[in-house]
């Protein structure tokens, strides 16, 4: 996962210092997406383009940008294109030469910033090496600008092509998931962007009110498509490209969410969206909506907290309440999910439920599988998006497929969605992002309303996903008379949830003291069963993400089938023991750990003296 940001000011005079500041601030907003290196490419009076890259966080880049560019900071630019990138390394170690923007060569004819993975980059690289192209990085990205250079300078029709046409020919050769923004010295003051499987949106800012509410799409192979540009008719305008809305909100609230294979260009201040060809099944619309962001700047600020993750942990009492607000009537014990209303009967009549997700979202599915099975009386299958696609799992028309994703853009989950759509299943999305690909491509869904999540490790989105799945389970089970009391008890439990979270958060100092005892350990085991197996999976994932410590979530019923061999006096073990139907079994697991001289740390109910 990487962060892309780009800025084009058309007929908006400003100092170069402001341009650099906009690019760097955009990267700082996206730093949660990657922070091992960063870079920018800007126009330069004599050199054409200046690329500045630095290993480390954005603040390291900021220090050298203003040092290198000091002499030109006060000069005025009327129209300028700048692209920027913050990287999380996938191909090639974190280093300056592997940082983005990547260039076609010393002349910087074509430059690109990239989020995603090009799966066939080795084949393209071998071809370009035979054409005497030299590669200076280990990235999969470098083949992209070099391929653009080859197409423009060495193909038969090369120099008759427009910037957009060059990019279209490049992406027709690429396989994988990507979002790309191109800059070129051959096409100065122009920018081209494209997405396929990775998120990308465009922000528009103009001195005059933007009266248009959509941008029409042009199809390269469709006759008489006409000029369908967002044309500013001589007005000044600013355009912003970003991987996430959080980088745009301080500049504009008018955005376009790009869809897969949209090729967006800005030439002479006019924005166009092209597609190579029209597909009857997938291109159901002929335009892209210009939407208004509902995001507030203060929502993406850290406030008094030291990190975004800490802030988002402490926001959970409010975020779970926002997930339930307007959907649960606590007086009548009723759940109403408006986003599912038109498909509620089909969901209740299904023969199987398949929950497909990745990472934290997968764990939220594991956490609620038992309840969903109990209240729906149908088999519930939990699938990892990547494995689901590898197996080409059978899917039928009477299945309901639930896709969980905080961003709504998770590539594996999205590809699984399209696979299930082709099989005729009913598609239900649970996301935290309005306008995301999953929310657009599913038949119905639930927006979890957790608010923006900036921290890399998901926290409040996880708890809100669980609450959403619980509400879905109750909605399905509420028609059964035998399950109405169970549903009412669950609803009352949800009512108490925000206050119970606040109560746990008051133990912050105790948890911090425990963390100080554990942070130098080499490994950590987390054990539980029933509903709390998912808690252990998610806890282990958080430890890995945040502390870089090896950790493993274990179903405590499997302890004696191998994992117990890892337990000794040097192995800290977190064991979840709560008073549900697994209590005695989890207590047995605790005794096994103690018998091995393990170091058990128990998470139990208040007042449980037996475990304490």
mmCIF file of N, CA and C in Angstrom, residues 437-560:
data_model
loop_
_atom_site.group_PDB
_atom_site.id
_atom_site.type_symbol
_atom_site.label_atom_id
_atom_site.label_comp_id
_atom_site.label_asym_id
_atom_site.label_seq_id
_atom_site.Cartn_x
_atom_site.Cartn_y
_atom_site.Cartn_z
ATOM 1 N N UNK A 437 -15.507 1.424 -4.324
ATOM 2 C CA UNK A 437 -15.841 0.452 -5.369
ATOM 3 C C UNK A 437 -16.793 -0.626 -4.849
ATOM 4 N N UNK A 438 -16.565 -1.125 -3.637
ATOM 5 C CA UNK A 438 -17.437 -2.180 -3.100
ATOM 6 C C UNK A 438 -18.841 -1.639 -2.852
ATOM 7 N N UNK A 439 -18.947 -0.416 -2.337
ATOM 8 C CA UNK A 439 -20.280 0.146 -2.091
ATOM 9 C C UNK A 439 -21.028 0.395 -3.399
ATOM 10 N N UNK A 440 -20.290 0.659 -4.478
ATOM 11 C CA UNK A 440 -20.944 0.906 -5.769
ATOM 12 C C UNK A 440 -21.342 -0.395 -6.465
ATOM 13 N N UNK A 441 -20.555 -1.436 -6.303
ATOM 14 C CA UNK A 441 -20.745 -2.632 -7.113
ATOM 15 C C UNK A 441 -21.578 -3.722 -6.447
ATOM 16 N N UNK A 442 -21.915 -3.554 -5.171
ATOM 17 C CA UNK A 442 -22.774 -4.535 -4.502
ATOM 18 C C UNK A 442 -24.248 -4.169 -4.701
ATOM 19 N N UNK A 443 -25.128 -5.146 -4.464
ATOM 20 C CA UNK A 443 -26.567 -4.916 -4.617
ATOM 21 C C UNK A 443 -27.142 -4.109 -3.465
ATOM 22 N N UNK A 444 -26.565 -4.272 -2.294
ATOM 23 C CA UNK A 444 -27.053 -3.580 -1.105
ATOM 24 C C UNK A 444 -25.925 -3.561 -0.084
ATOM 25 N N UNK A 445 -26.113 -2.857 1.026
ATOM 26 C CA UNK A 445 -25.013 -2.829 1.982
ATOM 27 C C UNK A 445 -25.281 -2.032 3.229
ATOM 28 N N UNK A 446 -24.257 -2.016 4.082
ATOM 29 C CA UNK A 446 -24.291 -1.285 5.346
ATOM 30 C C UNK A 446 -23.054 -0.399 5.399
ATOM 31 N N UNK A 447 -23.265 0.894 5.581
ATOM 32 C CA UNK A 447 -22.138 1.805 5.809
ATOM 33 C C UNK A 447 -21.915 1.866 7.315
ATOM 34 N N UNK A 448 -20.718 1.549 7.777
ATOM 35 C CA UNK A 448 -20.520 1.371 9.213
ATOM 36 C C UNK A 448 -20.426 2.698 9.979
ATOM 37 N N UNK A 449 -20.231 3.813 9.281
ATOM 38 C CA UNK A 449 -20.246 5.136 9.928
ATOM 39 C C UNK A 449 -19.241 5.266 11.063
ATOM 40 N N UNK A 450 -18.071 4.652 10.924
ATOM 41 C CA UNK A 450 -17.070 4.733 11.992
ATOM 42 C C UNK A 450 -16.251 6.012 11.931
ATOM 43 N N UNK A 451 -16.373 6.769 10.855
ATOM 44 C CA UNK A 451 -15.542 7.954 10.685
ATOM 45 C C UNK A 451 -14.210 7.573 10.076
ATOM 46 N N UNK A 452 -13.450 8.564 9.586
ATOM 47 C CA UNK A 452 -12.178 8.249 8.908
ATOM 48 C C UNK A 452 -11.200 7.554 9.833
ATOM 49 N N UNK A 453 -10.530 6.538 9.305
ATOM 50 C CA UNK A 453 -9.532 5.801 10.078
ATOM 51 C C UNK A 453 -8.179 6.017 9.410
ATOM 52 N N UNK A 454 -7.313 6.789 10.071
ATOM 53 C CA UNK A 454 -6.027 7.170 9.508
ATOM 54 C C UNK A 454 -4.932 6.203 9.944
ATOM 55 N N UNK A 455 -5.019 5.694 11.161
ATOM 56 C CA UNK A 455 -4.012 4.763 11.663
ATOM 57 C C UNK A 455 -3.895 3.534 10.774
ATOM 58 N N UNK A 456 -2.666 3.043 10.599
ATOM 59 C CA UNK A 456 -2.438 1.880 9.742
ATOM 60 C C UNK A 456 -3.172 0.657 10.286
ATOM 61 N N UNK A 457 -3.081 0.449 11.584
ATOM 62 C CA UNK A 457 -3.720 -0.706 12.215
ATOM 63 C C UNK A 457 -5.172 -0.355 12.549
ATOM 64 N N UNK A 458 -6.098 -1.071 11.972
ATOM 65 C CA UNK A 458 -7.521 -0.781 12.153
ATOM 66 C C UNK A 458 -7.953 -1.048 13.597
ATOM 67 N N UNK A 459 -8.748 -0.152 14.133
ATOM 68 C CA UNK A 459 -9.266 -0.308 15.494
ATOM 69 C C UNK A 459 -10.775 -0.090 15.516
ATOM 70 N N UNK A 460 -11.193 1.170 15.371
ATOM 71 C CA UNK A 460 -12.628 1.458 15.476
ATOM 72 C C UNK A 460 -13.420 0.860 14.315
ATOM 73 N N UNK A 461 -12.797 0.707 13.144
ATOM 74 C CA UNK A 461 -13.505 0.076 12.034
ATOM 75 C C UNK A 461 -13.813 -1.389 12.357
ATOM 76 N N UNK A 462 -12.886 -2.063 13.057
ATOM 77 C CA UNK A 462 -13.093 -3.465 13.421
ATOM 78 C C UNK A 462 -14.315 -3.616 14.317
ATOM 79 N N UNK A 463 -14.399 -2.810 15.362
ATOM 80 C CA UNK A 463 -15.538 -2.927 16.278
ATOM 81 C C UNK A 463 -16.842 -2.533 15.590
ATOM 82 N N UNK A 464 -16.793 -1.538 14.700
ATOM 83 C CA UNK A 464 -18.012 -1.138 13.985
ATOM 84 C C UNK A 464 -18.432 -2.191 12.969
ATOM 85 N N UNK A 465 -17.467 -2.881 12.367
ATOM 86 C CA UNK A 465 -17.804 -3.985 11.465
ATOM 87 C C UNK A 465 -18.513 -5.101 12.229
ATOM 88 N N UNK A 466 -18.027 -5.403 13.426
ATOM 89 C CA UNK A 466 -18.669 -6.436 14.242
ATOM 90 C C UNK A 466 -20.097 -6.025 14.593
ATOM 91 N N UNK A 467 -20.279 -4.767 14.996
ATOM 92 C CA UNK A 467 -21.626 -4.284 15.338
ATOM 93 C C UNK A 467 -22.536 -4.378 14.116
ATOM 94 N N UNK A 468 -22.019 -4.036 12.939
ATOM 95 C CA UNK A 468 -22.826 -4.113 11.714
ATOM 96 C C UNK A 468 -23.248 -5.541 11.420
ATOM 97 N N UNK A 469 -22.318 -6.487 11.585
ATOM 98 C CA UNK A 469 -22.644 -7.890 11.354
ATOM 99 C C UNK A 469 -23.636 -8.419 12.384
ATOM 100 N N UNK A 470 -23.517 -7.939 13.624
ATOM 101 C CA UNK A 470 -24.482 -8.341 14.664
ATOM 102 C C UNK A 470 -25.873 -7.818 14.307
ATOM 103 N N UNK A 471 -25.956 -6.567 13.867
ATOM 104 C CA UNK A 471 -27.256 -6.011 13.471
ATOM 105 C C UNK A 471 -27.845 -6.796 12.297
ATOM 106 N N UNK A 472 -27.004 -7.176 11.336
ATOM 107 C CA UNK A 472 -27.478 -7.978 10.216
ATOM 108 C C UNK A 472 -28.022 -9.323 10.706
ATOM 109 N N UNK A 473 -27.318 -9.945 11.641
ATOM 110 C CA UNK A 473 -27.757 -11.233 12.193
ATOM 111 C C UNK A 473 -29.109 -11.107 12.875
ATOM 112 N N UNK A 474 -29.266 -10.047 13.666
ATOM 113 C CA UNK A 474 -30.533 -9.823 14.368
ATOM 114 C C UNK A 474 -31.660 -9.561 13.376
ATOM 115 N N UNK A 475 -31.383 -8.789 12.322
ATOM 116 C CA UNK A 475 -32.409 -8.524 11.312
ATOM 117 C C UNK A 475 -32.885 -9.822 10.672
ATOM 118 N N UNK A 476 -31.949 -10.726 10.377
ATOM 119 C CA UNK A 476 -32.315 -12.004 9.759
ATOM 120 C C UNK A 476 -33.121 -12.867 10.724
ATOM 121 N N UNK A 477 -32.720 -12.887 11.992
ATOM 122 C CA UNK A 477 -33.362 -13.781 12.958
ATOM 123 C C UNK A 477 -34.630 -13.245 13.580
ATOM 124 N N UNK A 478 -34.930 -11.960 13.394
ATOM 125 C CA UNK A 478 -36.055 -11.339 14.108
ATOM 126 C C UNK A 478 -37.416 -11.868 13.681
ATOM 127 N N UNK A 479 -37.524 -12.471 12.484
ATOM 128 C CA UNK A 479 -38.825 -12.986 12.032
ATOM 129 C C UNK A 479 -39.195 -14.303 12.704
ATOM 130 N N UNK A 480 -38.220 -14.949 13.324
ATOM 131 C CA UNK A 480 -38.486 -16.229 13.975
ATOM 132 C C UNK A 480 -38.946 -15.983 15.411
ATOM 133 N N UNK A 481 -40.125 -16.484 15.748
ATOM 134 C CA UNK A 481 -40.672 -16.278 17.098
ATOM 135 C C UNK A 481 -39.745 -16.890 18.146
ATOM 136 N N UNK A 482 -39.155 -18.038 17.828
ATOM 137 C CA UNK A 482 -38.300 -18.725 18.795
ATOM 138 C C UNK A 482 -37.008 -17.962 19.076
ATOM 139 N N UNK A 483 -36.654 -17.025 18.186
ATOM 140 C CA UNK A 483 -35.400 -16.291 18.353
ATOM 141 C C UNK A 483 -35.608 -14.849 18.831
ATOM 142 N N UNK A 484 -36.839 -14.446 19.038
ATOM 143 C CA UNK A 484 -37.088 -13.037 19.368
ATOM 144 C C UNK A 484 -36.503 -12.635 20.715
ATOM 145 N N UNK A 485 -36.556 -13.514 21.712
ATOM 146 C CA UNK A 485 -35.965 -13.176 23.005
ATOM 147 C C UNK A 485 -34.447 -13.046 22.895
ATOM 148 N N UNK A 486 -33.844 -13.956 22.147
ATOM 149 C CA UNK A 486 -32.390 -13.891 21.934
ATOM 150 C C UNK A 486 -32.014 -12.574 21.239
ATOM 151 N N UNK A 487 -32.790 -12.188 20.246
ATOM 152 C CA UNK A 487 -32.524 -10.939 19.527
ATOM 153 C C UNK A 487 -32.682 -9.730 20.455
ATOM 154 N N UNK A 488 -33.697 -9.763 21.305
ATOM 155 C CA UNK A 488 -33.920 -8.658 22.242
ATOM 156 C C UNK A 488 -32.767 -8.538 23.230
ATOM 157 N N UNK A 489 -32.247 -9.679 23.702
ATOM 158 C CA UNK A 489 -31.105 -9.660 24.628
ATOM 159 C C UNK A 489 -29.866 -9.072 23.957
ATOM 160 N N UNK A 490 -29.663 -9.433 22.697
ATOM 161 C CA UNK A 490 -28.508 -8.908 21.960
ATOM 162 C C UNK A 490 -28.627 -7.391 21.800
ATOM 163 N N UNK A 491 -29.816 -6.914 21.468
ATOM 164 C CA UNK A 491 -30.026 -5.472 21.290
ATOM 165 C C UNK A 491 -29.755 -4.722 22.588
ATOM 166 N N UNK A 492 -30.178 -5.277 23.703
ATOM 167 C CA UNK A 492 -29.900 -4.619 24.982
ATOM 168 C C UNK A 492 -28.403 -4.648 25.290
ATOM 169 N N UNK A 493 -27.732 -5.718 24.878
ATOM 170 C CA UNK A 493 -26.283 -5.768 25.030
ATOM 171 C C UNK A 493 -25.596 -4.698 24.197
ATOM 172 N N UNK A 494 -26.086 -4.468 22.984
ATOM 173 C CA UNK A 494 -25.535 -3.417 22.124
ATOM 174 C C UNK A 494 -25.757 -2.035 22.754
ATOM 175 N N UNK A 495 -26.874 -1.871 23.421
ATOM 176 C CA UNK A 495 -27.163 -0.587 24.075
ATOM 177 C C UNK A 495 -26.124 -0.274 25.149
ATOM 178 N N UNK A 496 -25.660 -1.309 25.845
ATOM 179 C CA UNK A 496 -24.682 -1.124 26.917
ATOM 180 C C UNK A 496 -23.244 -1.036 26.411
ATOM 181 N N UNK A 497 -23.025 -1.388 25.143
ATOM 182 C CA UNK A 497 -21.668 -1.519 24.614
ATOM 183 C C UNK A 497 -20.823 -0.245 24.714
ATOM 184 N N UNK A 498 -21.313 0.933 24.312
ATOM 185 C CA UNK A 498 -20.459 2.128 24.393
ATOM 186 C C UNK A 498 -19.932 2.397 25.801
ATOM 187 N N UNK A 499 -20.785 2.214 26.799
ATOM 188 C CA UNK A 499 -20.350 2.477 28.173
ATOM 189 C C UNK A 499 -19.354 1.424 28.642
ATOM 190 N N UNK A 500 -19.522 0.193 28.207
ATOM 191 C CA UNK A 500 -18.567 -0.860 28.572
ATOM 192 C C UNK A 500 -17.199 -0.588 27.946
ATOM 193 N N UNK A 501 -17.187 -0.066 26.714
ATOM 194 C CA UNK A 501 -15.909 0.291 26.075
ATOM 195 C C UNK A 501 -15.227 1.404 26.862
ATOM 196 N N UNK A 502 -15.994 2.414 27.274
ATOM 197 C CA UNK A 502 -15.414 3.503 28.089
ATOM 198 C C UNK A 502 -14.797 2.955 29.370
ATOM 199 N N UNK A 503 -15.448 1.974 29.946
ATOM 200 C CA UNK A 503 -14.961 1.390 31.189
ATOM 201 C C UNK A 503 -13.614 0.701 30.971
ATOM 202 N N UNK A 504 -13.484 -0.006 29.848
ATOM 203 C CA UNK A 504 -12.213 -0.670 29.532
ATOM 204 C C UNK A 504 -11.124 0.368 29.262
ATOM 205 N N UNK A 505 -11.465 1.446 28.558
ATOM 206 C CA UNK A 505 -10.476 2.468 28.213
ATOM 207 C C UNK A 505 -9.924 3.178 29.450
ATOM 208 N N UNK A 506 -10.666 3.139 30.540
ATOM 209 C CA UNK A 506 -10.168 3.736 31.782
ATOM 210 C C UNK A 506 -9.002 2.938 32.367
ATOM 211 N N UNK A 507 -8.809 1.729 31.871
ATOM 212 C CA UNK A 507 -7.686 0.905 32.328
ATOM 213 C C UNK A 507 -6.422 1.155 31.505
ATOM 214 N N UNK A 508 -6.369 2.289 30.849
ATOM 215 C CA UNK A 508 -5.262 2.627 29.968
ATOM 216 C C UNK A 508 -3.900 2.499 30.659
ATOM 217 N N UNK A 509 -3.796 3.016 31.884
ATOM 218 C CA UNK A 509 -2.512 2.992 32.600
ATOM 219 C C UNK A 509 -2.087 1.565 32.937
ATOM 220 N N UNK A 510 -3.041 0.720 33.320
ATOM 221 C CA UNK A 510 -2.722 -0.672 33.634
ATOM 222 C C UNK A 510 -2.245 -1.419 32.379
ATOM 223 N N UNK A 511 -2.913 -1.140 31.260
ATOM 224 C CA UNK A 511 -2.532 -1.791 30.008
ATOM 225 C C UNK A 511 -1.148 -1.321 29.562
ATOM 226 N N UNK A 512 -0.866 -0.026 29.760
ATOM 227 C CA UNK A 512 0.445 0.513 29.409
ATOM 228 C C UNK A 512 1.550 -0.150 30.230
ATOM 229 N N UNK A 513 1.296 -0.349 31.522
ATOM 230 C CA UNK A 513 2.288 -0.995 32.386
ATOM 231 C C UNK A 513 2.564 -2.427 31.922
ATOM 232 N N UNK A 514 1.519 -3.131 31.515
ATOM 233 C CA UNK A 514 1.683 -4.490 31.007
ATOM 234 C C UNK A 514 2.479 -4.488 29.699
ATOM 235 N N UNK A 515 2.180 -3.519 28.831
ATOM 236 C CA UNK A 515 2.889 -3.416 27.550
ATOM 237 C C UNK A 515 4.379 -3.188 27.767
ATOM 238 N N UNK A 516 4.737 -2.402 28.782
ATOM 239 C CA UNK A 516 6.147 -2.136 29.071
ATOM 240 C C UNK A 516 6.883 -3.393 29.515
ATOM 241 N N UNK A 517 6.155 -4.337 30.085
ATOM 242 C CA UNK A 517 6.761 -5.607 30.482
ATOM 243 C C UNK A 517 6.975 -6.535 29.278
ATOM 244 N N UNK A 518 6.190 -6.323 28.230
ATOM 245 C CA UNK A 518 6.178 -7.289 27.129
ATOM 246 C C UNK A 518 6.899 -6.828 25.865
ATOM 247 N N UNK A 519 7.179 -5.518 25.733
ATOM 248 C CA UNK A 519 7.578 -5.015 24.424
ATOM 249 C C UNK A 519 8.930 -5.554 23.941
ATOM 250 N N UNK A 520 9.755 -6.071 24.841
ATOM 251 C CA UNK A 520 11.054 -6.606 24.421
ATOM 252 C C UNK A 520 11.025 -8.114 24.188
ATOM 253 N N UNK A 521 9.859 -8.730 24.352
ATOM 254 C CA UNK A 521 9.749 -10.173 24.111
ATOM 255 C C UNK A 521 9.895 -10.476 22.618
ATOM 256 N N UNK A 522 10.293 -11.703 22.327
ATOM 257 C CA UNK A 522 10.475 -12.124 20.943
ATOM 258 C C UNK A 522 9.184 -12.620 20.310
ATOM 259 N N UNK A 523 8.272 -13.130 21.157
ATOM 260 C CA UNK A 523 7.059 -13.737 20.619
ATOM 261 C C UNK A 523 5.938 -13.646 21.644
ATOM 262 N N UNK A 524 4.711 -13.738 21.160
ATOM 263 C CA UNK A 524 3.538 -13.668 22.033
ATOM 264 C C UNK A 524 2.452 -14.572 21.461
ATOM 265 N N UNK A 525 1.874 -15.426 22.324
ATOM 266 C CA UNK A 525 0.753 -16.270 21.924
ATOM 267 C C UNK A 525 -0.531 -15.727 22.524
ATOM 268 N N UNK A 526 -1.610 -15.734 21.741
ATOM 269 C CA UNK A 526 -2.925 -15.310 22.226
ATOM 270 C C UNK A 526 -3.893 -16.457 21.983
ATOM 271 N N UNK A 527 -4.625 -16.848 23.039
ATOM 272 C CA UNK A 527 -5.481 -18.036 22.955
ATOM 273 C C UNK A 527 -6.898 -17.722 23.402
ATOM 274 N N UNK A 528 -7.841 -18.292 22.684
ATOM 275 C CA UNK A 528 -9.249 -18.173 23.049
ATOM 276 C C UNK A 528 -10.064 -19.109 22.188
ATOM 277 N N UNK A 529 -11.346 -19.194 22.458
ATOM 278 C CA UNK A 529 -12.223 -20.011 21.622
ATOM 279 C C UNK A 529 -13.612 -19.412 21.608
ATOM 280 N N UNK A 530 -14.477 -19.959 20.754
ATOM 281 C CA UNK A 530 -15.806 -19.372 20.613
ATOM 282 C C UNK A 530 -15.693 -17.999 19.954
ATOM 283 N N UNK A 531 -16.471 -17.041 20.471
ATOM 284 C CA UNK A 531 -16.441 -15.687 19.923
ATOM 285 C C UNK A 531 -15.050 -15.057 20.046
ATOM 286 N N UNK A 532 -14.314 -15.445 21.044
ATOM 287 C CA UNK A 532 -13.046 -14.767 21.323
ATOM 288 C C UNK A 532 -11.849 -15.349 20.575
ATOM 289 N N UNK A 533 -12.062 -16.357 19.747
ATOM 290 C CA UNK A 533 -10.993 -16.781 18.855
ATOM 291 C C UNK A 533 -10.630 -15.634 17.910
ATOM 292 N N UNK A 534 -11.649 -14.935 17.414
ATOM 293 C CA UNK A 534 -11.400 -13.788 16.530
ATOM 294 C C UNK A 534 -10.651 -12.683 17.273
ATOM 295 N N UNK A 535 -10.956 -12.504 18.564
ATOM 296 C CA UNK A 535 -10.239 -11.514 19.368
ATOM 297 C C UNK A 535 -8.755 -11.815 19.391
ATOM 298 N N UNK A 536 -8.419 -13.096 19.496
ATOM 299 C CA UNK A 536 -7.005 -13.498 19.512
ATOM 300 C C UNK A 536 -6.347 -13.305 18.148
ATOM 301 N N UNK A 537 -7.075 -13.625 17.074
ATOM 302 C CA UNK A 537 -6.539 -13.388 15.737
ATOM 303 C C UNK A 537 -6.268 -11.909 15.508
ATOM 304 N N UNK A 538 -7.222 -11.088 15.897
ATOM 305 C CA UNK A 538 -7.078 -9.638 15.690
ATOM 306 C C UNK A 538 -6.010 -9.060 16.604
ATOM 307 N N UNK A 539 -5.948 -9.540 17.835
ATOM 308 C CA UNK A 539 -4.910 -9.078 18.754
ATOM 309 C C UNK A 539 -3.516 -9.410 18.236
ATOM 310 N N UNK A 540 -3.354 -10.632 17.719
ATOM 311 C CA UNK A 540 -2.054 -11.030 17.173
ATOM 312 C C UNK A 540 -1.690 -10.174 15.962
ATOM 313 N N UNK A 541 -2.682 -9.871 15.128
ATOM 314 C CA UNK A 541 -2.429 -9.032 13.957
ATOM 315 C C UNK A 541 -1.986 -7.632 14.372
ATOM 316 N N UNK A 542 -2.613 -7.082 15.410
ATOM 317 C CA UNK A 542 -2.248 -5.743 15.883
ATOM 318 C C UNK A 542 -0.830 -5.729 16.444
ATOM 319 N N UNK A 543 -0.470 -6.765 17.203
ATOM 320 C CA UNK A 543 0.887 -6.837 17.761
ATOM 321 C C UNK A 543 1.914 -6.863 16.631
ATOM 322 N N UNK A 544 1.643 -7.646 15.593
ATOM 323 C CA UNK A 544 2.556 -7.707 14.449
ATOM 324 C C UNK A 544 2.684 -6.351 13.778
ATOM 325 N N UNK A 545 1.547 -5.721 13.495
ATOM 326 C CA UNK A 545 1.545 -4.463 12.746
ATOM 327 C C UNK A 545 2.232 -3.329 13.491
ATOM 328 N N UNK A 546 1.998 -3.270 14.796
ATOM 329 C CA UNK A 546 2.419 -2.092 15.559
ATOM 330 C C UNK A 546 3.791 -2.272 16.197
ATOM 331 N N UNK A 547 4.067 -3.462 16.737
ATOM 332 C CA UNK A 547 5.314 -3.654 17.484
ATOM 333 C C UNK A 547 6.360 -4.451 16.695
ATOM 334 N N UNK A 548 5.973 -5.029 15.550
ATOM 335 C CA UNK A 548 6.863 -5.888 14.753
ATOM 336 C C UNK A 548 7.352 -7.103 15.556
ATOM 337 N N UNK A 549 6.561 -7.508 16.545
ATOM 338 C CA UNK A 549 6.859 -8.713 17.320
ATOM 339 C C UNK A 549 6.095 -9.884 16.717
ATOM 340 N N UNK A 550 6.715 -11.067 16.698
ATOM 341 C CA UNK A 550 5.993 -12.245 16.236
ATOM 342 C C UNK A 550 4.873 -12.541 17.219
ATOM 343 N N UNK A 551 3.680 -12.765 16.725
ATOM 344 C CA UNK A 551 2.546 -13.125 17.578
ATOM 345 C C UNK A 551 1.623 -14.050 16.802
ATOM 346 N N UNK A 552 0.906 -14.868 17.526
ATOM 347 C CA UNK A 552 0.048 -15.858 16.877
ATOM 348 C C UNK A 552 -1.234 -16.027 17.667
ATOM 349 N N UNK A 553 -2.354 -15.940 16.962
ATOM 350 C CA UNK A 553 -3.648 -16.196 17.571
ATOM 351 C C UNK A 553 -3.993 -17.668 17.431
ATOM 352 N N UNK A 554 -4.298 -18.313 18.534
ATOM 353 C CA UNK A 554 -4.497 -19.767 18.550
ATOM 354 C C UNK A 554 -5.878 -20.093 19.110
ATOM 355 N N UNK A 555 -6.573 -21.009 18.461
ATOM 356 C CA UNK A 555 -7.806 -21.562 19.018
ATOM 357 C C UNK A 555 -7.408 -22.460 20.176
ATOM 358 N N UNK A 556 -7.816 -22.121 21.386
ATOM 359 C CA UNK A 556 -7.291 -22.836 22.557
ATOM 360 C C UNK A 556 -7.658 -24.315 22.555
ATOM 361 N N UNK A 557 -8.696 -24.691 21.823
ATOM 362 C CA UNK A 557 -9.032 -26.106 21.684
ATOM 363 C C UNK A 557 -7.982 -26.871 20.904
ATOM 364 N N UNK A 558 -7.147 -26.145 20.147
ATOM 365 C CA UNK A 558 -6.085 -26.775 19.364
ATOM 366 C C UNK A 558 -4.743 -26.745 20.090
ATOM 367 N N UNK A 559 -4.733 -26.275 21.314
ATOM 368 C CA UNK A 559 -3.477 -26.095 22.054
ATOM 369 C C UNK A 559 -2.694 -27.399 22.156
ATOM 370 N N UNK A 560 -3.392 -28.467 22.415
ATOM 371 C CA UNK A 560 -2.713 -29.752 22.614
ATOM 372 C C UNK A 560 -2.313 -30.422 21.307
#
